[in-house]
């Protein structure tokens, strides 16, 4: 069964303190790993898609990487506006296009 | 601008009442999805539709119903059979197949039982 597990559940950082979020996955044939950002009371916003091991994507202070078993979202010198819940998802095998989501990591960056 | 519109933003349901959540998209996407989000849990799939007049049950379909009469619209009805409907409901859409961007999400509807 396809599965996605994110850790930690919650992370508190001081402004400027770099860290990483983890997304471990089990899927029969990866057809895309997706990172989203979700602010309280809002829908998730797309950040990155990764397809193959070794792939990296960057956007401002965020960098996503992918191995055969997990993905990391690295946050460099975070700012308070980076505070949000970060969701990881993998596309299910087959042609449904369905995404399977992890529980999310809630990040709080204190000034 | 293209996007997905969910309405209402907040919805209150009385015991034994059916309520319908609206989801409309103007992205010309073929596939549409309904997810439920509870605190501390990931998004759980309720129903999805890949083409008009066709839809499939997701992992937690009991107590819910949907229709897909138009490509742009995918309303979700929460029936009285759903015993614990209080949650945040998210509608999403995607280009059918291997879209590089996964889903585009709406802004959500928060449903509360009163």
mmCIF file with all atom_site columns, C-alpha atoms in Angstrom:
data_model
loop_
_atom_site.group_PDB
_atom_site.id
_atom_site.type_symbol
_atom_site.label_atom_id
_atom_site.label_alt_id
_atom_site.label_comp_id
_atom_site.label_asym_id
_atom_site.label_entity_id
_atom_site.label_seq_id
_atom_site.pdbx_PDB_ins_code
_atom_site.Cartn_x
_atom_site.Cartn_y
_atom_site.Cartn_z
_atom_site.occupancy
_atom_site.B_iso_or_equiv
_atom_site.pdbx_formal_charge
_atom_site.auth_seq_id
_atom_site.auth_comp_id
_atom_site.auth_asym_id
_atom_site.auth_atom_id
_atom_site.pdbx_PDB_model_num
ATOM 1   C CA . UNK A 1 1   ? 0.000   0.000  0.000   1.00 0.00 ? 1   UNK A CA 1
ATOM 2   C CA . UNK A 1 2   ? 1.258   3.440  -0.947  1.00 0.00 ? 2   UNK A CA 1
ATOM 3   C CA . UNK A 1 3   ? 2.132   5.489  2.118   1.00 0.00 ? 3   UNK A CA 1
ATOM 4   C CA . UNK A 1 4   ? 3.620   8.863  3.023   1.00 0.00 ? 4   UNK A CA 1
ATOM 5   C CA . UNK A 1 5   ? 5.020   9.778  6.458   1.00 0.00 ? 5   UNK A CA 1
ATOM 6   C CA . UNK A 1 6   ? 6.247   13.242 7.403   1.00 0.00 ? 6   UNK A CA 1
ATOM 7   C CA . UNK A 1 7   ? 8.451   14.205 10.334  1.00 0.00 ? 7   UNK A CA 1
ATOM 8   C CA . UNK A 1 8   ? 8.548   16.008 12.602  1.00 0.00 ? 8   UNK A CA 1
ATOM 9   C CA . UNK A 1 9   ? 4.882   16.809 13.178  1.00 0.00 ? 9   UNK A CA 1
ATOM 10  C CA . UNK A 1 10  ? 5.803   20.247 14.456  1.00 0.00 ? 10  UNK A CA 1
ATOM 11  C CA . UNK A 1 11  ? 8.982   22.308 14.300  1.00 0.00 ? 11  UNK A CA 1
ATOM 12  C CA . UNK A 1 12  ? 9.824   25.571 16.019  1.00 0.00 ? 12  UNK A CA 1
ATOM 13  C CA . UNK A 1 13  ? 12.771  27.588 14.745  1.00 0.00 ? 13  UNK A CA 1
ATOM 14  C CA . UNK A 1 14  ? 14.282  30.927 15.527  1.00 0.00 ? 14  UNK A CA 1
ATOM 15  C CA . UNK A 1 15  ? 14.523  33.312 12.606  1.00 0.00 ? 15  UNK A CA 1
ATOM 16  C CA . UNK A 1 16  ? 17.679  32.467 10.657  1.00 0.00 ? 16  UNK A CA 1
ATOM 17  C CA . UNK A 1 17  ? 17.960  28.933 12.082  1.00 0.00 ? 17  UNK A CA 1
ATOM 18  C CA . UNK A 1 18  ? 18.131  26.538 9.123   1.00 0.00 ? 18  UNK A CA 1
ATOM 19  C CA . UNK A 1 19  ? 16.561  23.063 9.282   1.00 0.00 ? 19  UNK A CA 1
ATOM 20  C CA . UNK A 1 20  ? 15.010  20.267 7.225   1.00 0.00 ? 20  UNK A CA 1
ATOM 21  C CA . UNK A 1 21  ? 11.631  18.575 6.999   1.00 0.00 ? 21  UNK A CA 1
ATOM 22  C CA . UNK A 1 22  ? 11.439  14.894 6.086   1.00 0.00 ? 22  UNK A CA 1
ATOM 23  C CA . UNK A 1 23  ? 8.990   13.001 3.883   1.00 0.00 ? 23  UNK A CA 1
ATOM 24  C CA . UNK A 1 24  ? 9.362   9.219  3.695   1.00 0.00 ? 24  UNK A CA 1
ATOM 25  C CA . UNK A 1 25  ? 7.355   7.364  1.107   1.00 0.00 ? 25  UNK A CA 1
ATOM 26  C CA . UNK A 1 26  ? 6.461   3.872  -0.010  1.00 0.00 ? 26  UNK A CA 1
ATOM 27  C CA . UNK A 1 27  ? 5.013   3.641  -3.494  1.00 0.00 ? 27  UNK A CA 1
ATOM 28  C CA . UNK A 1 28  ? 5.166   1.095  -6.288  1.00 0.00 ? 28  UNK A CA 1
ATOM 29  C CA . UNK A 1 29  ? 6.907   3.150  -8.944  1.00 0.00 ? 29  UNK A CA 1
ATOM 30  C CA . UNK A 1 30  ? 7.234   6.857  -8.128  1.00 0.00 ? 30  UNK A CA 1
ATOM 31  C CA . UNK A 1 31  ? 5.266   9.034  -10.528 1.00 0.00 ? 31  UNK A CA 1
ATOM 32  C CA . UNK A 1 32  ? 5.884   12.326 -8.814  1.00 0.00 ? 32  UNK A CA 1
ATOM 33  C CA . UNK A 1 33  ? 6.469   13.671 -5.319  1.00 0.00 ? 33  UNK A CA 1
ATOM 34  C CA . UNK A 1 34  ? 4.844   17.002 -4.495  1.00 0.00 ? 34  UNK A CA 1
ATOM 35  C CA . UNK A 1 35  ? 5.423   19.621 -1.808  1.00 0.00 ? 35  UNK A CA 1
ATOM 36  C CA . UNK A 1 36  ? 2.711   22.082 -0.813  1.00 0.00 ? 36  UNK A CA 1
ATOM 37  C CA . UNK A 1 37  ? 2.519   24.953 1.662   1.00 0.00 ? 37  UNK A CA 1
ATOM 38  C CA . UNK A 1 38  ? -0.715  25.496 3.609   1.00 0.00 ? 38  UNK A CA 1
ATOM 39  C CA . UNK A 1 39  ? -1.527  28.579 5.663   1.00 0.00 ? 39  UNK A CA 1
ATOM 40  C CA . UNK A 1 40  ? -4.171  28.306 8.420   1.00 0.00 ? 40  UNK A CA 1
ATOM 41  C CA . UNK A 1 41  ? -7.716  28.211 7.052   1.00 0.00 ? 41  UNK A CA 1
ATOM 42  C CA . UNK A 1 42  ? -6.562  28.159 3.422   1.00 0.00 ? 42  UNK A CA 1
ATOM 43  C CA . UNK A 1 43  ? -6.031  25.622 0.678   1.00 0.00 ? 43  UNK A CA 1
ATOM 44  C CA . UNK A 1 44  ? -2.550  24.202 -0.015  1.00 0.00 ? 44  UNK A CA 1
ATOM 45  C CA . UNK A 1 45  ? -0.338  26.032 -2.498  1.00 0.00 ? 45  UNK A CA 1
ATOM 46  C CA . UNK A 1 46  ? 1.973   24.158 -4.849  1.00 0.00 ? 46  UNK A CA 1
ATOM 47  C CA . UNK A 1 47  ? 5.713   24.443 -4.199  1.00 0.00 ? 47  UNK A CA 1
ATOM 48  C CA . UNK A 1 48  ? 7.631   21.701 -6.017  1.00 0.00 ? 48  UNK A CA 1
ATOM 49  C CA . UNK A 1 49  ? 7.379   18.511 -8.050  1.00 0.00 ? 49  UNK A CA 1
ATOM 50  C CA . UNK A 1 50  ? 10.206  15.970 -7.980  1.00 0.00 ? 50  UNK A CA 1
ATOM 51  C CA . UNK A 1 51  ? 10.312  12.924 -10.224 1.00 0.00 ? 51  UNK A CA 1
ATOM 52  C CA . UNK A 1 52  ? 13.620  11.108 -9.926  1.00 0.00 ? 52  UNK A CA 1
ATOM 53  C CA . UNK A 1 53  ? 16.226  10.363 -7.268  1.00 0.00 ? 53  UNK A CA 1
ATOM 54  C CA . UNK A 1 54  ? 18.903  13.037 -7.141  1.00 0.00 ? 54  UNK A CA 1
ATOM 55  C CA . UNK A 1 55  ? 16.588  15.762 -8.388  1.00 0.00 ? 55  UNK A CA 1
ATOM 56  C CA . UNK A 1 56  ? 16.615  19.118 -6.592  1.00 0.00 ? 56  UNK A CA 1
ATOM 57  C CA . UNK A 1 57  ? 14.363  22.172 -6.851  1.00 0.00 ? 57  UNK A CA 1
ATOM 58  C CA . UNK A 1 58  ? 14.778  25.591 -5.224  1.00 0.00 ? 58  UNK A CA 1
ATOM 59  C CA . UNK A 1 59  ? 12.539  28.534 -4.510  1.00 0.00 ? 59  UNK A CA 1
ATOM 60  C CA . UNK A 1 60  ? 13.755  31.430 -2.384  1.00 0.00 ? 60  UNK A CA 1
ATOM 61  C CA . UNK A 1 61  ? 14.718  29.929 1.018   1.00 0.00 ? 61  UNK A CA 1
ATOM 62  C CA . UNK A 1 62  ? 13.320  26.479 0.210   1.00 0.00 ? 62  UNK A CA 1
ATOM 63  C CA . UNK A 1 63  ? 15.125  23.585 -1.439  1.00 0.00 ? 63  UNK A CA 1
ATOM 64  C CA . UNK A 1 64  ? 13.550  20.171 -2.052  1.00 0.00 ? 64  UNK A CA 1
ATOM 65  C CA . UNK A 1 65  ? 15.597  17.042 -2.662  1.00 0.00 ? 65  UNK A CA 1
ATOM 66  C CA . UNK A 1 66  ? 14.642  13.464 -3.497  1.00 0.00 ? 66  UNK A CA 1
ATOM 67  C CA . UNK A 1 67  ? 16.116  10.025 -2.862  1.00 0.00 ? 67  UNK A CA 1
ATOM 68  C CA . UNK A 1 68  ? 14.618  6.620  -3.609  1.00 0.00 ? 68  UNK A CA 1
ATOM 69  C CA . UNK A 1 69  ? 12.944  6.478  -0.206  1.00 0.00 ? 69  UNK A CA 1
ATOM 70  C CA . UNK A 1 70  ? 12.490  10.035 1.016   1.00 0.00 ? 70  UNK A CA 1
ATOM 71  C CA . UNK A 1 71  ? 12.401  13.710 0.249   1.00 0.00 ? 71  UNK A CA 1
ATOM 72  C CA . UNK A 1 72  ? 13.721  16.619 2.270   1.00 0.00 ? 72  UNK A CA 1
ATOM 73  C CA . UNK A 1 73  ? 12.542  20.197 2.334   1.00 0.00 ? 73  UNK A CA 1
ATOM 74  C CA . UNK A 1 74  ? 15.473  22.316 3.447   1.00 0.00 ? 74  UNK A CA 1
ATOM 75  C CA . UNK A 1 75  ? 14.713  25.761 4.830   1.00 0.00 ? 75  UNK A CA 1
ATOM 76  C CA . UNK A 1 76  ? 17.675  28.126 4.861   1.00 0.00 ? 76  UNK A CA 1
ATOM 77  C CA . UNK A 1 77  ? 17.672  31.164 7.164   1.00 0.00 ? 77  UNK A CA 1
ATOM 78  C CA . UNK A 1 78  ? 13.875  31.056 7.643   1.00 0.00 ? 78  UNK A CA 1
ATOM 79  C CA . UNK A 1 79  ? 11.777  34.131 8.291   1.00 0.00 ? 79  UNK A CA 1
ATOM 80  C CA . UNK A 1 80  ? 8.518   34.392 10.291  1.00 0.00 ? 80  UNK A CA 1
ATOM 81  C CA . UNK A 1 81  ? 6.557   34.489 7.013   1.00 0.00 ? 81  UNK A CA 1
ATOM 82  C CA . UNK A 1 82  ? 7.750   30.931 6.310   1.00 0.00 ? 82  UNK A CA 1
ATOM 83  C CA . UNK A 1 83  ? 5.541   29.748 9.181   1.00 0.00 ? 83  UNK A CA 1
ATOM 84  C CA . UNK A 1 84  ? 2.958   27.337 7.727   1.00 0.00 ? 84  UNK A CA 1
ATOM 85  C CA . UNK A 1 85  ? 2.122   23.656 7.407   1.00 0.00 ? 85  UNK A CA 1
ATOM 86  C CA . UNK A 1 86  ? 4.137   21.885 4.725   1.00 0.00 ? 86  UNK A CA 1
ATOM 87  C CA . UNK A 1 87  ? 2.494   18.908 3.034   1.00 0.00 ? 87  UNK A CA 1
ATOM 88  C CA . UNK A 1 88  ? 4.171   16.152 1.069   1.00 0.00 ? 88  UNK A CA 1
ATOM 89  C CA . UNK A 1 89  ? 2.303   13.889 -1.379  1.00 0.00 ? 89  UNK A CA 1
ATOM 90  C CA . UNK A 1 90  ? 3.040   11.150 -3.903  1.00 0.00 ? 90  UNK A CA 1
ATOM 91  C CA . UNK A 1 91  ? 1.050   10.260 -6.968  1.00 0.00 ? 91  UNK A CA 1
ATOM 92  C CA . UNK A 1 92  ? -0.599  6.859  -6.726  1.00 0.00 ? 92  UNK A CA 1
ATOM 93  C CA . UNK A 1 93  ? 0.347   4.211  -9.266  1.00 0.00 ? 93  UNK A CA 1
ATOM 94  C CA . UNK A 1 94  ? -2.113  3.890  -12.139 1.00 0.00 ? 94  UNK A CA 1
ATOM 95  C CA . UNK A 1 95  ? -3.935  6.521  -14.166 1.00 0.00 ? 95  UNK A CA 1
ATOM 96  C CA . UNK A 1 96  ? -6.216  8.090  -11.566 1.00 0.00 ? 96  UNK A CA 1
ATOM 97  C CA . UNK A 1 97  ? -3.906  11.004 -10.834 1.00 0.00 ? 97  UNK A CA 1
ATOM 98  C CA . UNK A 1 98  ? -4.712  10.582 -7.159  1.00 0.00 ? 98  UNK A CA 1
ATOM 99  C CA . UNK A 1 99  ? -2.280  12.048 -4.639  1.00 0.00 ? 99  UNK A CA 1
ATOM 100 C CA . UNK A 1 100 ? -1.584  10.428 -1.277  1.00 0.00 ? 100 UNK A CA 1
ATOM 101 C CA . UNK A 1 101 ? -0.711  12.969 1.406   1.00 0.00 ? 101 UNK A CA 1
ATOM 102 C CA . UNK A 1 102 ? 1.375   12.816 4.557   1.00 0.00 ? 102 UNK A CA 1
ATOM 103 C CA . UNK A 1 103 ? 0.148   14.333 7.816   1.00 0.00 ? 103 UNK A CA 1
ATOM 104 C CA . UNK A 1 104 ? 2.119   17.515 7.324   1.00 0.00 ? 104 UNK A CA 1
ATOM 105 C CA . UNK A 1 105 ? 4.772   19.369 9.314   1.00 0.00 ? 105 UNK A CA 1
ATOM 106 C CA . UNK A 1 106 ? 3.711   22.578 11.037  1.00 0.00 ? 106 UNK A CA 1
ATOM 107 C CA . UNK A 1 107 ? 6.577   25.054 11.058  1.00 0.00 ? 107 UNK A CA 1
ATOM 108 C CA . UNK A 1 108 ? 6.709   28.063 13.368  1.00 0.00 ? 108 UNK A CA 1
ATOM 109 C CA . UNK A 1 109 ? 9.491   30.587 12.899  1.00 0.00 ? 109 UNK A CA 1
ATOM 110 C CA . UNK A 1 110 ? 9.913   33.036 15.752  1.00 0.00 ? 110 UNK A CA 1
ATOM 111 C CA . UNK A 1 111 ? 11.468  36.464 15.210  1.00 0.00 ? 111 UNK A CA 1
ATOM 112 C CA . UNK B 2 1   ? -7.669  34.627 -13.450 1.00 0.00 ? 1   UNK B CA 1
ATOM 113 C CA . UNK B 2 2   ? -8.160  30.878 -13.524 1.00 0.00 ? 2   UNK B CA 1
ATOM 114 C CA . UNK B 2 3   ? -8.734  29.014 -10.303 1.00 0.00 ? 3   UNK B CA 1
ATOM 115 C CA . UNK B 2 4   ? -11.034 26.988 -8.095  1.00 0.00 ? 4   UNK B CA 1
ATOM 116 C CA . UNK B 2 5   ? -13.818 28.569 -6.085  1.00 0.00 ? 5   UNK B CA 1
ATOM 117 C CA . UNK B 2 6   ? -15.288 26.859 -3.064  1.00 0.00 ? 6   UNK B CA 1
ATOM 118 C CA . UNK B 2 7   ? -18.364 28.144 -1.300  1.00 0.00 ? 7   UNK B CA 1
ATOM 119 C CA . UNK B 2 8   ? -19.407 28.833 1.308   1.00 0.00 ? 8   UNK B CA 1
ATOM 120 C CA . UNK B 2 9   ? -16.265 29.462 3.344   1.00 0.00 ? 9   UNK B CA 1
ATOM 121 C CA . UNK B 2 10  ? -18.105 28.502 6.564   1.00 0.00 ? 10  UNK B CA 1
ATOM 122 C CA . UNK B 2 11  ? -21.093 26.175 6.847   1.00 0.00 ? 11  UNK B CA 1
ATOM 123 C CA . UNK B 2 12  ? -23.127 25.045 9.826   1.00 0.00 ? 12  UNK B CA 1
ATOM 124 C CA . UNK B 2 13  ? -25.153 21.849 9.794   1.00 0.00 ? 13  UNK B CA 1
ATOM 125 C CA . UNK B 2 14  ? -27.870 20.759 12.155  1.00 0.00 ? 14  UNK B CA 1
ATOM 126 C CA . UNK B 2 15  ? -28.273 17.140 13.159  1.00 0.00 ? 15  UNK B CA 1
ATOM 127 C CA . UNK B 2 16  ? -30.059 15.113 10.469  1.00 0.00 ? 16  UNK B CA 1
ATOM 128 C CA . UNK B 2 17  ? -29.573 17.753 7.785   1.00 0.00 ? 17  UNK B CA 1
ATOM 129 C CA . UNK B 2 18  ? -27.966 17.339 4.373   1.00 0.00 ? 18  UNK B CA 1
ATOM 130 C CA . UNK B 2 19  ? -25.709 20.139 3.190   1.00 0.00 ? 19  UNK B CA 1
ATOM 131 C CA . UNK B 2 20  ? -23.997 20.746 -0.155  1.00 0.00 ? 20  UNK B CA 1
ATOM 132 C CA . UNK B 2 21  ? -20.549 22.249 -0.653  1.00 0.00 ? 21  UNK B CA 1
ATOM 133 C CA . UNK B 2 22  ? -19.899 23.963 -3.956  1.00 0.00 ? 22  UNK B CA 1
ATOM 134 C CA . UNK B 2 23  ? -16.729 23.629 -6.055  1.00 0.00 ? 23  UNK B CA 1
ATOM 135 C CA . UNK B 2 24  ? -16.299 25.401 -9.404  1.00 0.00 ? 24  UNK B CA 1
ATOM 136 C CA . UNK B 2 25  ? -13.145 25.606 -11.566 1.00 0.00 ? 25  UNK B CA 1
ATOM 137 C CA . UNK B 2 26  ? -12.340 27.552 -14.723 1.00 0.00 ? 26  UNK B CA 1
ATOM 138 C CA . UNK B 2 27  ? -8.984  25.901 -15.404 1.00 0.00 ? 27  UNK B CA 1
ATOM 139 C CA . UNK B 2 28  ? -10.394 23.485 -17.976 1.00 0.00 ? 28  UNK B CA 1
ATOM 140 C CA . UNK B 2 29  ? -9.118  20.619 -15.820 1.00 0.00 ? 29  UNK B CA 1
ATOM 141 C CA . UNK B 2 30  ? -10.576 17.174 -16.435 1.00 0.00 ? 30  UNK B CA 1
ATOM 142 C CA . UNK B 2 31  ? -10.098 15.708 -12.961 1.00 0.00 ? 31  UNK B CA 1
ATOM 143 C CA . UNK B 2 32  ? -11.586 16.968 -9.710  1.00 0.00 ? 32  UNK B CA 1
ATOM 144 C CA . UNK B 2 33  ? -11.204 15.735 -6.151  1.00 0.00 ? 33  UNK B CA 1
ATOM 145 C CA . UNK B 2 34  ? -12.723 16.209 -2.687  1.00 0.00 ? 34  UNK B CA 1
ATOM 146 C CA . UNK B 2 35  ? -10.570 15.823 0.418   1.00 0.00 ? 35  UNK B CA 1
ATOM 147 C CA . UNK B 2 36  ? -11.336 16.079 4.095   1.00 0.00 ? 36  UNK B CA 1
ATOM 148 C CA . UNK B 2 37  ? -8.773  17.516 6.519   1.00 0.00 ? 37  UNK B CA 1
ATOM 149 C CA . UNK B 2 38  ? -8.904  16.976 10.276  1.00 0.00 ? 38  UNK B CA 1
ATOM 150 C CA . UNK B 2 39  ? -6.438  18.402 12.820  1.00 0.00 ? 39  UNK B CA 1
ATOM 151 C CA . UNK B 2 40  ? -3.275  16.310 13.014  1.00 0.00 ? 40  UNK B CA 1
ATOM 152 C CA . UNK B 2 41  ? -4.266  14.179 10.032  1.00 0.00 ? 41  UNK B CA 1
ATOM 153 C CA . UNK B 2 42  ? -3.354  14.339 6.417   1.00 0.00 ? 42  UNK B CA 1
ATOM 154 C CA . UNK B 2 43  ? -5.800  14.956 3.613   1.00 0.00 ? 43  UNK B CA 1
ATOM 155 C CA . UNK B 2 44  ? -8.130  12.012 3.115   1.00 0.00 ? 44  UNK B CA 1
ATOM 156 C CA . UNK B 2 45  ? -9.807  11.421 -0.242  1.00 0.00 ? 45  UNK B CA 1
ATOM 157 C CA . UNK B 2 46  ? -13.609 11.367 -0.278  1.00 0.00 ? 46  UNK B CA 1
ATOM 158 C CA . UNK B 2 47  ? -14.502 11.202 -3.990  1.00 0.00 ? 47  UNK B CA 1
ATOM 159 C CA . UNK B 2 48  ? -12.855 11.933 -7.307  1.00 0.00 ? 48  UNK B CA 1
ATOM 160 C CA . UNK B 2 49  ? -13.921 12.358 -10.895 1.00 0.00 ? 49  UNK B CA 1
ATOM 161 C CA . UNK B 2 50  ? -11.786 12.080 -14.005 1.00 0.00 ? 50  UNK B CA 1
ATOM 162 C CA . UNK B 2 51  ? -14.459 12.924 -16.585 1.00 0.00 ? 51  UNK B CA 1
ATOM 163 C CA . UNK B 2 52  ? -17.961 14.341 -16.717 1.00 0.00 ? 52  UNK B CA 1
ATOM 164 C CA . UNK B 2 53  ? -20.752 12.017 -15.566 1.00 0.00 ? 53  UNK B CA 1
ATOM 165 C CA . UNK B 2 54  ? -18.283 9.652  -13.894 1.00 0.00 ? 54  UNK B CA 1
ATOM 166 C CA . UNK B 2 55  ? -16.863 9.550  -10.377 1.00 0.00 ? 55  UNK B CA 1
ATOM 167 C CA . UNK B 2 56  ? -15.279 7.063  -7.976  1.00 0.00 ? 56  UNK B CA 1
ATOM 168 C CA . UNK B 2 57  ? -15.257 6.586  -4.225  1.00 0.00 ? 57  UNK B CA 1
ATOM 169 C CA . UNK B 2 58  ? -12.143 7.492  -2.317  1.00 0.00 ? 58  UNK B CA 1
ATOM 170 C CA . UNK B 2 59  ? -11.012 6.169  1.041   1.00 0.00 ? 59  UNK B CA 1
ATOM 171 C CA . UNK B 2 60  ? -13.773 7.731  3.179   1.00 0.00 ? 60  UNK B CA 1
ATOM 172 C CA . UNK B 2 61  ? -16.845 8.009  0.906   1.00 0.00 ? 61  UNK B CA 1
ATOM 173 C CA . UNK B 2 62  ? -19.438 6.768  3.408   1.00 0.00 ? 62  UNK B CA 1
ATOM 174 C CA . UNK B 2 63  ? -21.953 9.491  4.261   1.00 0.00 ? 63  UNK B CA 1
ATOM 175 C CA . UNK B 2 64  ? -21.023 11.637 1.246   1.00 0.00 ? 64  UNK B CA 1
ATOM 176 C CA . UNK B 2 65  ? -22.316 11.948 -2.317  1.00 0.00 ? 65  UNK B CA 1
ATOM 177 C CA . UNK B 2 66  ? -21.178 13.848 -5.412  1.00 0.00 ? 66  UNK B CA 1
ATOM 178 C CA . UNK B 2 67  ? -22.230 14.640 -8.966  1.00 0.00 ? 67  UNK B CA 1
ATOM 179 C CA . UNK B 2 68  ? -20.293 15.716 -12.056 1.00 0.00 ? 68  UNK B CA 1
ATOM 180 C CA . UNK B 2 69  ? -22.802 17.002 -14.587 1.00 0.00 ? 69  UNK B CA 1
ATOM 181 C CA . UNK B 2 70  ? -20.476 19.703 -15.907 1.00 0.00 ? 70  UNK B CA 1
ATOM 182 C CA . UNK B 2 71  ? -16.713 19.779 -16.350 1.00 0.00 ? 71  UNK B CA 1
ATOM 183 C CA . UNK B 2 72  ? -16.483 22.945 -14.249 1.00 0.00 ? 72  UNK B CA 1
ATOM 184 C CA . UNK B 2 73  ? -18.504 21.783 -11.263 1.00 0.00 ? 73  UNK B CA 1
ATOM 185 C CA . UNK B 2 74  ? -18.118 19.023 -8.643  1.00 0.00 ? 74  UNK B CA 1
ATOM 186 C CA . UNK B 2 75  ? -20.468 19.592 -5.690  1.00 0.00 ? 75  UNK B CA 1
ATOM 187 C CA . UNK B 2 76  ? -20.186 17.506 -2.520  1.00 0.00 ? 76  UNK B CA 1
ATOM 188 C CA . UNK B 2 77  ? -23.220 16.643 -0.386  1.00 0.00 ? 77  UNK B CA 1
ATOM 189 C CA . UNK B 2 78  ? -22.654 15.732 3.246   1.00 0.00 ? 78  UNK B CA 1
ATOM 190 C CA . UNK B 2 79  ? -25.602 13.564 4.202   1.00 0.00 ? 79  UNK B CA 1
ATOM 191 C CA . UNK B 2 80  ? -27.123 12.846 7.590   1.00 0.00 ? 80  UNK B CA 1
ATOM 192 C CA . UNK B 2 81  ? -25.448 9.428  7.411   1.00 0.00 ? 81  UNK B CA 1
ATOM 193 C CA . UNK B 2 82  ? -22.057 11.092 7.999   1.00 0.00 ? 82  UNK B CA 1
ATOM 194 C CA . UNK B 2 83  ? -21.850 10.978 11.786  1.00 0.00 ? 83  UNK B CA 1
ATOM 195 C CA . UNK B 2 84  ? -18.802 13.162 12.275  1.00 0.00 ? 84  UNK B CA 1
ATOM 196 C CA . UNK B 2 85  ? -18.849 15.765 9.511   1.00 0.00 ? 85  UNK B CA 1
ATOM 197 C CA . UNK B 2 86  ? -17.088 18.602 11.347  1.00 0.00 ? 86  UNK B CA 1
ATOM 198 C CA . UNK B 2 87  ? -13.918 19.170 9.310   1.00 0.00 ? 87  UNK B CA 1
ATOM 199 C CA . UNK B 2 88  ? -12.188 21.342 6.714   1.00 0.00 ? 88  UNK B CA 1
ATOM 200 C CA . UNK B 2 89  ? -13.152 20.295 3.180   1.00 0.00 ? 89  UNK B CA 1
ATOM 201 C CA . UNK B 2 90  ? -10.858 20.908 0.221   1.00 0.00 ? 90  UNK B CA 1
ATOM 202 C CA . UNK B 2 91  ? -11.692 20.656 -3.459  1.00 0.00 ? 91  UNK B CA 1
ATOM 203 C CA . UNK B 2 92  ? -8.915  20.232 -6.012  1.00 0.00 ? 92  UNK B CA 1
ATOM 204 C CA . UNK B 2 93  ? -8.516  19.812 -9.730  1.00 0.00 ? 93  UNK B CA 1
ATOM 205 C CA . UNK B 2 94  ? -5.804  18.630 -12.095 1.00 0.00 ? 94  UNK B CA 1
ATOM 206 C CA . UNK B 2 95  ? -5.105  17.936 -15.725 1.00 0.00 ? 95  UNK B CA 1
ATOM 207 C CA . UNK B 2 96  ? -5.814  14.230 -16.100 1.00 0.00 ? 96  UNK B CA 1
ATOM 208 C CA . UNK B 2 97  ? -2.664  12.175 -16.212 1.00 0.00 ? 97  UNK B CA 1
ATOM 209 C CA . UNK B 2 98  ? 0.854   13.116 -15.179 1.00 0.00 ? 98  UNK B CA 1
ATOM 210 C CA . UNK B 2 99  ? 0.433   16.786 -14.413 1.00 0.00 ? 99  UNK B CA 1
ATOM 211 C CA . UNK B 2 100 ? 3.700   18.409 -13.331 1.00 0.00 ? 100 UNK B CA 1
ATOM 212 C CA . UNK B 2 101 ? 1.843   20.487 -10.787 1.00 0.00 ? 101 UNK B CA 1
ATOM 213 C CA . UNK B 2 102 ? -0.293  17.862 -9.102  1.00 0.00 ? 102 UNK B CA 1
ATOM 214 C CA . UNK B 2 103 ? -3.407  19.625 -7.902  1.00 0.00 ? 103 UNK B CA 1
ATOM 215 C CA . UNK B 2 104 ? -4.728  23.152 -7.773  1.00 0.00 ? 104 UNK B CA 1
ATOM 216 C CA . UNK B 2 105 ? -6.705  23.599 -4.556  1.00 0.00 ? 105 UNK B CA 1
ATOM 217 C CA . UNK B 2 106 ? -9.641  25.756 -3.601  1.00 0.00 ? 106 UNK B CA 1
ATOM 218 C CA . UNK B 2 107 ? -9.639  27.820 -0.426  1.00 0.00 ? 107 UNK B CA 1
ATOM 219 C CA . UNK B 2 108 ? -11.706 25.298 1.514   1.00 0.00 ? 108 UNK B CA 1
ATOM 220 C CA . UNK B 2 109 ? -15.025 25.104 3.361   1.00 0.00 ? 109 UNK B CA 1
ATOM 221 C CA . UNK B 2 110 ? -15.137 24.680 7.125   1.00 0.00 ? 110 UNK B CA 1
ATOM 222 C CA . UNK B 2 111 ? -18.164 22.628 8.118   1.00 0.00 ? 111 UNK B CA 1
ATOM 223 C CA . UNK B 2 112 ? -19.371 22.605 11.727  1.00 0.00 ? 112 UNK B CA 1
ATOM 224 C CA . UNK B 2 113 ? -22.201 20.589 13.257  1.00 0.00 ? 113 UNK B CA 1
ATOM 225 C CA . UNK B 2 114 ? -24.367 22.633 15.621  1.00 0.00 ? 114 UNK B CA 1
#
